[in-house]
Structure formats: C-alpha cells, structure tokens
C-alpha cells in the first residue's frame, strides 16, 4: 500500500515549517552531479585539502563468541574485524570514501549508511505501507527537539507518559509547548484513560498534536508498553488526529525475563543463543508496525547500541512526513558528522545484517546479566516490606524502587505528610551514604497551563508513593551491588525496618 | 580586564532561553566524577561495549613542504603524521581516548580540543577582556541557527549585509525573524549608513538585536570588511545595544592581493613562505579584538580549513554569553560527534600550533593560486567593457562579476527594463552552455515586514546592476578556466560585444 497524497499531516506543521523556504542554492545542487556542467555554484572545498586518509579501525567480529565487551587486544585475528577506510576508494561494499563523507551534501545521510538502516528496519518492523524512508540524525535528543520544531508552535500541547525523560520534557517546555501527562501502569500507557482524556478534552482548547512515548524500556519507569495496547493507542491517535512519536533508544535492550529463583534461572540462562528468527520474534511489536496512516515517527539511535558519542541515529516515517525534517537539517546540523557515518557504515557492512543481530543479541545478554545483578541486590538489601516495591524491568537501562512515603516514621512530624519532602530527604541521605539514584519527581510530566481536564487523568493509585530510578548500565557488577547495598542500608535506617 | 557582571546581555535573550531550565539530571552530573559516589544516576552505557579500538589515521606532517593537497600515498614517511587513537589510553598529548569521546558528557566540547582552540585563539585575537571562552559546535550553520534561538523571538529584527548567505537568511525567516539589510560597498558594511539607519529607526518599532556579518571573504560578494571600519561598527553596536555575530568560516582563506601583471606577480609569488609572525600580522583584525563589552560572538568552523563533513567548529565569546548556548546544546546536539573531536584533537596536537599555522599558510597559498587562475580567466574571457566589472577577492571562496543589465540589447524590449529578468535569463542561458554560477538575487537581504526605514538605507548605486557569484574553490584549474570561458562566451553573445 502507498499512502494517499493527503496523508502528509501538513495541517499539523508548525508556523516555522510552513515558513521554511528551501535555500535557493538547493534548487541547483542536482547539477553538481551533471557531467556536462562545470559547477561553480557552491562553496565546496576540494577534497584534496582534507587532511586524512588511510583510516584503520578494529572492532570485534561477529558472532562475538567471547561477548561484545571482550577487550579487542585479547581477541585472536579471526575474532577482529579490521575496517580500512580510504579517502577516494571503497575498500569494501558499504564504505563511504572520506572524500564524500567529509564533503558537504547528502543532508538525508550517506546512501550506504541509509541502505544498511533500511534493510535493518525491514527485519524489525512489519511496515503496512511502502513509501516509508529514513533520515540520519545526530541522535534522539536532537531528533526529538527537531520534531517539536517541525510540528509545534508556542502554546501547542503534546502528550507524554505521566513520568517521562526530563530532558525531552524540558525541550518542550523551553519552546513554550505544554506537555499533558497520560496515565501509565506497569504495562505503559493505559489506552482507556488516554481515550477518556481526549474524549473529554476541554472544547476550544488546543488539542494535542503529538504523543511522545518511549514504548520499550521507558525512561524513567523501566516498563514496556504491552504489545496489545499499541493498536488501541494508534486507533485513538487516528480518532483524535495526533502523531505518535516513538522514541526507541532502548529498543534493543530488551532482556530475558527476570527470574528470582536461581535454579530456574540457571536453566534458562544455560540455553544456547537463540536463532536470529527467534530473537526477532521475541522483540516488542513497534508502533511503526501498526501504522496504516504514516502518523508514526520513530526515533532510533546508535547511542545505546554502539556508542553515545557517535551522535548518530535515524528517523523512520513516511517519505512525506520526513521532508520537513530534511529541510530543518539543512539549516541546522546539515547532516551527522561524516567521519562517524563512514565508520558506522563500514563497520556494519562488514558485520552484515546477520552480524549486527549477533551484536544486538550480545547486548541483550550483557544487559540481562546486569539487570539480574541489580535486582538480586535489591531483593537482598531493600527491606522486605509492602511499603517497598522492586520493579524488575524487561527492557532499557533503568529500574525503579517505589516507596510508600507515609510509612516513614517521621512522615507527619518531620515531613508535614508531604511525600515529596521525604523523597528529597532520602535523595540527600542516599548521596551522603555514597550512592546516587534519581528521585522520580524529576520525571513528572506536568501540564500546568492546559485548561483543566477530567480529574481522572491525573489520579494516582497511592498519592504517597514516591520512587527512585537507578541504572544498572553504567557501572560494574561489583559497584552495582555495593551501591544498592548502601541504598538498602539507608532505607532500613530511615524507615526503621 | 574582566567583564562586569551586568554584561551578560540577558536582556536580549529570547523567551525560549529565559524559559529553558537546566535538566535536573545535570544538577547531579558532577557527582559522576566523585570517587566516593557510586553513580547510578544516568543512562550511560559501559565503554566496554563501544565496538571500536586501535584507530590509526594518516595526515600530512608539517611543514607540508609539498603543499597541503599532495596525496598522502606519495609522501615519504617523514612527511606523514600518523595518528593512533586508543579506547582507554592517551598515546600522545592532546588525545581524547575513545572511551571518553564516545561517551555522554562534556557538552561544551572535550577538554583537549578546547585547549588547542583556546591557544589558537590567543594567536589570532587581541582579546580585550579575560573571561572569554569557547564552545564546540556542529559547524557554523548550526551555530548561527542556535544563535537565533538563543536571542530572538518571532517578530524580532536583525541586521545583515545587504547581500548575505541565503541559508543564514532563510534560517531567520523560518523563525519569523525579520532581517534588515545594511548597505555595503567593496570594503563591506558602510558604518555611516549603518548608523543613519539606526539613528532614524522608526520609534516604537522593535530594534535589531543582532548584526549578522561575514567580515572576511563575505558570501556572496567575496569582499572583506576594512579593519578601520570595525571599531566604528562596534561603537554603533554599543550605542544601539545590539550584538555582533561574526561569522568567520572563510577567515583563513585570506589571500595575497591579486596582481594582474604576470611579471610583477611572479616576483611576489616567488618569495619564500612568510614567517608565522608575518602571516599572523597580515590577517584581518577581528571584531573579537575590538570587543570591550563581550557583545561579539564569533563563529569559527573547521569546514573550510579541514573538512566540511567534520561538522565541527566553535563559538568564542564571553563566558557569560556562552552559557545559554551550552544549555541549548544539551537539548539539541548534546556535543559534536565524539569521533571527530578525537580525530581533530589528535591531529592538531600532533601538528602543534606552529604546524597548524603551516597548514593555514598552505591553504592561503592554494587559494591564492586558484583565485589567480579564476580572475585571469575572467579577464581573458569576460567582455572588456565598463558594463562588466570583475571583482578580484582577497579572501574567501567566491568572486563576483557585476553586470549593468541595461546594456543588454533587449533590455527594454524583451526584459521590460527589469534587471532581474535579465539576471534570470542569463542564469538559464549560462547553464545551457554548461557552467553554473549563482545569481546575486538569491542573496538579497530583505526586510519586508519591518516598518519603513529611511530610503537611504536601501539605495543602490546603479539600480540596473546585477551580479553572479562563482567559486574557484570547488574545481580544478582546468575546469575553472573552461567554465569561465563558457561564461564569457555567453556574455559576449548575449550583450553583442
């Protein structure tokens, strides 16, 4: 199926997007490739003056049998993938010669890189329409900020999970955009509540243009949106005509389920690595896969799967909806840095699609071990008590510990029955004991300036519940265990349990 | 001298900058370095999982005796600078190990890179105050767009040269910012006219917040702002309280003067390479060097001196004025890509400040040759006639040919005495002859929605004058000559001369 012309969602564009005229210089850039034209049009330096050539880089080689984190110096020659990059020639299929990647041009991203990403996408998504494409980005932080620029004006409203990634919320706030919270439970956004909010939206108030969601390994809650809820949410997006922005940095950090019983766990973990087919089948269904309108924009990133400093990711969506992103890029980043496009393209093409899946499975293995380590430690050190709830995540980098603040002995006397005061005091106390976890309060999605909506939308199960977000990603297992021990000791002391 | 506290120019901030709250996560990031704290705060992947190590890259070595464009494969070992980059250790002073450059953090830029840039800056600018600093950027396109975000609201006004870089003008226009044109001559902005515009600004109309200027090798005119005009313009900026945005991508493409007489030229060009001291003394004075307020923001880029695809540059300004840029970066690019920061820092530290000056002098040499080639060809092929003016530039990538459109035989009959129609017809005709140069019309700075200002501000010497911009940067001397021959032939034919 090809999307009808009308599905460009241009009625949701920002004033800025509507006013953005293509640079006249872009109208002649196609002549740059015309062999009959001597192109004196653009300020392109000769690649002769680019000072770099003969790049060589080592990476581990698929199938990464010693694990993806094994030091390269300890691998045998067969286990190392040598990337050679030249200025003017392709050494290997998929290479982007430096003379091209380091030149101006290709705002959408270099063709070889995009080609790999498109093939990868086909393995992951069950696309319902044909005219989709990808645009290379400088990572999801930038891609999200650009999404706001493309669609939203000052005073517009967007939707986001009731707790969401603070930096993304702050970007909207700075632009004068109001974020309205959508209730979530341990399976993510609750469709019925989302629908009720929109069905009862204050007449005349600006309706939300976007739903910002992190469906897999949500930040900060560590939960994943249940697959069966996705078509429901998509239907609501159709009914109320908003776009779904699927922010997916943690998508490939989906883990095996946490198993507390060590004997049972040993059985599962001892299984041989599953086939690519089983691995792919095990992954969350994506919003892109249920999108029949071209109203889903998915943000992917290499930050969590290769390296954050790559500042490289991609947007997937309908060809129509990607156009204003490319126009914006032409005036901002132009394109992701050429060097990293060359390095990533060369590495991935040498690994191949299959080798890249090996890498992603290796990542899953590592994160499963680290998650297990964290949750084991939490179970060991956090008070065994209904007031403390440990949430073992199945994806992402984060776990949360929920606490009923009203069980603090000084809840009324010292903290005026204010759970936020308990949360803040605990945060400080925990730091003084030598571990940092982040208060849930930092992630609250607030929609202060929106006209009042049905009270149901902001209800909480227990108003005295607070939580802390921690990560098992950033430190070694030993440090992780020691850190959670310190957290547990502080809670024991504070809550007298 | 240190700038007084008051000189933060926060009264010129945009609503967005005023509303931008630091991410709460940034308030604890300093604890990441605290050895007593186990930091479970941020979603940082372990660098063990970054797949790259043992990077090696060749670049030519100073003093680049065979020229900066000489193929590395034809250089001897002594003439090649080998860069080795490791994941976890510094091989050489100034290296940024990949484990750090590929990780999150250092929004301002990696310390080793910034250190080199600061030292380089000290050689170039005669800073009048001490508390200046630099912020790494993803190039000047992005830095300029960010500057608009930091200071301007929809409806604000900025100033720019009457002809300026179309992409920069388009970025302002998309944001709903009006650009008011400042008259220029062959020495750049005319201070008296700038002052008259501002002295007679319509009372009550929003006054310009910024002057956007490309002082050296201006795009599209190829002219440079005369040094003696800079303090004058700075004084006017103080009087009318606007900031000066000094966009300096072509600063190091300052060339020896064009000498038409080949014998005289041979004498000059045969001189040995000048000393670093003489080279530095020959460079344009910068706006930064006359800034006693911290009201100059300079945008530098490696695009024209190393490679455009580096997507790496820097902003220089007062520490105070750089703060909102870093805050914006935290929500957009985060930081320039880590790989290229490592590569540039390693290369430049190995070359040293002195080697980098050698490189820049080599660049000057190359551009002088190419400029000479272009202007020689123009003199040879363009009609010798007062209606055609060739402007030999002393900096940048561009030359212009000005044409009195009224001398076209069909000016009245076919083109309704409209110079723009002649310009457009010539553009098409020239393409059909196999060469592309860009119509001056594409670069007109228009301030349509500003209340009418004194007519003098928009006056032109000859209203029938049109011009074309070409570049000598992008092609070989042979192609350049052939292209300009085709241009000349078209003009001969069209103008019957």
PDB file of N, CA and C in Angstrom, chain A residues 404-435:
ATOM      1  N   UNK A 404       6.345   3.668  49.727  1.00  0.00           N
ATOM      2  CA  UNK A 404       5.200   4.368  50.314  1.00  0.00           C
ATOM      3  C   UNK A 404       5.750   5.321  51.378  1.00  0.00           C
ATOM      4  N   UNK A 405       5.807   6.584  51.023  1.00  0.00           N
ATOM      5  CA  UNK A 405       6.459   7.568  51.895  1.00  0.00           C
ATOM      6  C   UNK A 405       5.743   7.693  53.234  1.00  0.00           C
ATOM      7  N   UNK A 406       4.452   7.350  53.266  1.00  0.00           N
ATOM      8  CA  UNK A 406       3.685   7.522  54.515  1.00  0.00           C
ATOM      9  C   UNK A 406       4.119   6.534  55.599  1.00  0.00           C
ATOM     10  N   UNK A 407       4.910   5.509  55.191  1.00  0.00           N
ATOM     11  CA  UNK A 407       5.389   4.567  56.214  1.00  0.00           C
ATOM     12  C   UNK A 407       6.657   5.074  56.903  1.00  0.00           C
ATOM     13  N   UNK A 408       7.156   6.237  56.470  1.00  0.00           N
ATOM     14  CA  UNK A 408       8.324   6.798  57.162  1.00  0.00           C
ATOM     15  C   UNK A 408       7.894   7.234  58.560  1.00  0.00           C
ATOM     16  N   UNK A 409       8.658   6.842  59.599  1.00  0.00           N
ATOM     17  CA  UNK A 409       8.239   7.143  60.980  1.00  0.00           C
ATOM     18  C   UNK A 409       7.997   8.639  61.228  1.00  0.00           C
ATOM     19  N   UNK A 410       8.702   9.472  60.477  1.00  0.00           N
ATOM     20  CA  UNK A 410       8.540  10.905  60.712  1.00  0.00           C
ATOM     21  C   UNK A 410       7.727  11.580  59.606  1.00  0.00           C
ATOM     22  N   UNK A 411       6.924  10.780  58.899  1.00  0.00           N
ATOM     23  CA  UNK A 411       6.180  11.300  57.753  1.00  0.00           C
ATOM     24  C   UNK A 411       5.368  12.539  58.140  1.00  0.00           C
ATOM     25  N   UNK A 412       4.635  12.417  59.250  1.00  0.00           N
ATOM     26  CA  UNK A 412       3.780  13.545  59.656  1.00  0.00           C
ATOM     27  C   UNK A 412       4.556  14.607  60.410  1.00  0.00           C
ATOM     28  N   UNK A 413       5.416  14.159  61.290  1.00  0.00           N
ATOM     29  CA  UNK A 413       6.074  15.111  62.191  1.00  0.00           C
ATOM     30  C   UNK A 413       7.124  15.945  61.476  1.00  0.00           C
ATOM     31  N   UNK A 414       8.022  15.262  60.766  1.00  0.00           N
ATOM     32  CA  UNK A 414       9.143  15.999  60.174  1.00  0.00           C
ATOM     33  C   UNK A 414       8.820  16.445  58.755  1.00  0.00           C
ATOM     34  N   UNK A 415       8.004  15.670  58.040  1.00  0.00           N
ATOM     35  CA  UNK A 415       7.815  15.947  56.609  1.00  0.00           C
ATOM     36  C   UNK A 415       6.416  16.468  56.270  1.00  0.00           C
ATOM     37  N   UNK A 416       5.669  16.875  57.266  1.00  0.00           N
ATOM     38  CA  UNK A 416       4.357  17.505  57.046  1.00  0.00           C
ATOM     39  C   UNK A 416       3.467  16.660  56.132  1.00  0.00           C
ATOM     40  N   UNK A 417       3.589  15.334  56.221  1.00  0.00           N
ATOM     41  CA  UNK A 417       2.792  14.418  55.382  1.00  0.00           C
ATOM     42  C   UNK A 417       2.978  14.686  53.896  1.00  0.00           C
ATOM     43  N   UNK A 418       4.137  15.235  53.553  1.00  0.00           N
ATOM     44  CA  UNK A 418       4.410  15.560  52.131  1.00  0.00           C
ATOM     45  C   UNK A 418       5.393  14.536  51.557  1.00  0.00           C
ATOM     46  N   UNK A 419       4.903  13.654  50.673  1.00  0.00           N
ATOM     47  CA  UNK A 419       5.810  12.614  50.144  1.00  0.00           C
ATOM     48  C   UNK A 419       7.019  13.203  49.410  1.00  0.00           C
ATOM     49  N   UNK A 420       6.843  14.372  48.779  1.00  0.00           N
ATOM     50  CA  UNK A 420       7.980  14.967  48.063  1.00  0.00           C
ATOM     51  C   UNK A 420       9.111  15.347  49.015  1.00  0.00           C
ATOM     52  N   UNK A 421       8.728  15.768  50.231  1.00  0.00           N
ATOM     53  CA  UNK A 421       9.774  16.118  51.203  1.00  0.00           C
ATOM     54  C   UNK A 421      10.552  14.874  51.621  1.00  0.00           C
ATOM     55  N   UNK A 422       9.823  13.764  51.764  1.00  0.00           N
ATOM     56  CA  UNK A 422      10.508  12.505  52.091  1.00  0.00           C
ATOM     57  C   UNK A 422      11.459  12.147  50.944  1.00  0.00           C
ATOM     58  N   UNK A 423      10.947  12.268  49.739  1.00  0.00           N
ATOM     59  CA  UNK A 423      11.753  11.906  48.566  1.00  0.00           C
ATOM     60  C   UNK A 423      13.045  12.723  48.530  1.00  0.00           C
ATOM     61  N   UNK A 424      12.901  14.022  48.738  1.00  0.00           N
ATOM     62  CA  UNK A 424      14.089  14.870  48.675  1.00  0.00           C
ATOM     63  C   UNK A 424      15.086  14.535  49.793  1.00  0.00           C
ATOM     64  N   UNK A 425      14.545  14.319  50.988  1.00  0.00           N
ATOM     65  CA  UNK A 425      15.430  13.999  52.115  1.00  0.00           C
ATOM     66  C   UNK A 425      16.162  12.677  51.861  1.00  0.00           C
ATOM     67  N   UNK A 426      15.436  11.695  51.319  1.00  0.00           N
ATOM     68  CA  UNK A 426      16.075  10.404  51.025  1.00  0.00           C
ATOM     69  C   UNK A 426      17.169  10.555  49.979  1.00  0.00           C
ATOM     70  N   UNK A 427      16.888  11.358  48.959  1.00  0.00           N
ATOM     71  CA  UNK A 427      17.882  11.584  47.894  1.00  0.00           C
ATOM     72  C   UNK A 427      19.197  12.101  48.491  1.00  0.00           C
ATOM     73  N   UNK A 428      19.065  13.088  49.375  1.00  0.00           N
ATOM     74  CA  UNK A 428      20.260  13.670  50.002  1.00  0.00           C
ATOM     75  C   UNK A 428      20.960  12.649  50.903  1.00  0.00           C
ATOM     76  N   UNK A 429      20.144  11.950  51.666  1.00  0.00           N
ATOM     77  CA  UNK A 429      20.697  10.972  52.603  1.00  0.00           C
ATOM     78  C   UNK A 429      21.461   9.868  51.860  1.00  0.00           C
ATOM     79  N   UNK A 430      20.871   9.417  50.770  1.00  0.00           N
ATOM     80  CA  UNK A 430      21.478   8.335  49.992  1.00  0.00           C
ATOM     81  C   UNK A 430      22.808   8.807  49.403  1.00  0.00           C
ATOM     82  N   UNK A 431      22.858  10.039  48.929  1.00  0.00           N
ATOM     83  CA  UNK A 431      24.130  10.575  48.414  1.00  0.00           C
ATOM     84  C   UNK A 431      25.169  10.608  49.526  1.00  0.00           C
ATOM     85  N   UNK A 432      24.734  11.023  50.722  1.00  0.00           N
ATOM     86  CA  UNK A 432      25.704  11.107  51.824  1.00  0.00           C
ATOM     87  C   UNK A 432      26.239   9.720  52.172  1.00  0.00           C
ATOM     88  N   UNK A 433      25.490   8.674  51.812  1.00  0.00           N
ATOM     89  CA  UNK A 433      25.978   7.309  52.041  1.00  0.00           C
ATOM     90  C   UNK A 433      26.769   6.783  50.848  1.00  0.00           C
ATOM     91  N   UNK A 434      26.909   7.607  49.824  1.00  0.00           N
ATOM     92  CA  UNK A 434      27.819   7.237  48.735  1.00  0.00           C
ATOM     93  C   UNK A 434      27.177   6.539  47.555  1.00  0.00           C
ATOM     94  N   UNK A 435      25.911   6.804  47.301  1.00  0.00           N
ATOM     95  CA  UNK A 435      25.322   6.252  46.083  1.00  0.00           C
ATOM     96  C   UNK A 435      24.313   7.261  45.533  1.00  0.00           C
TER      97      UNK A 435
END
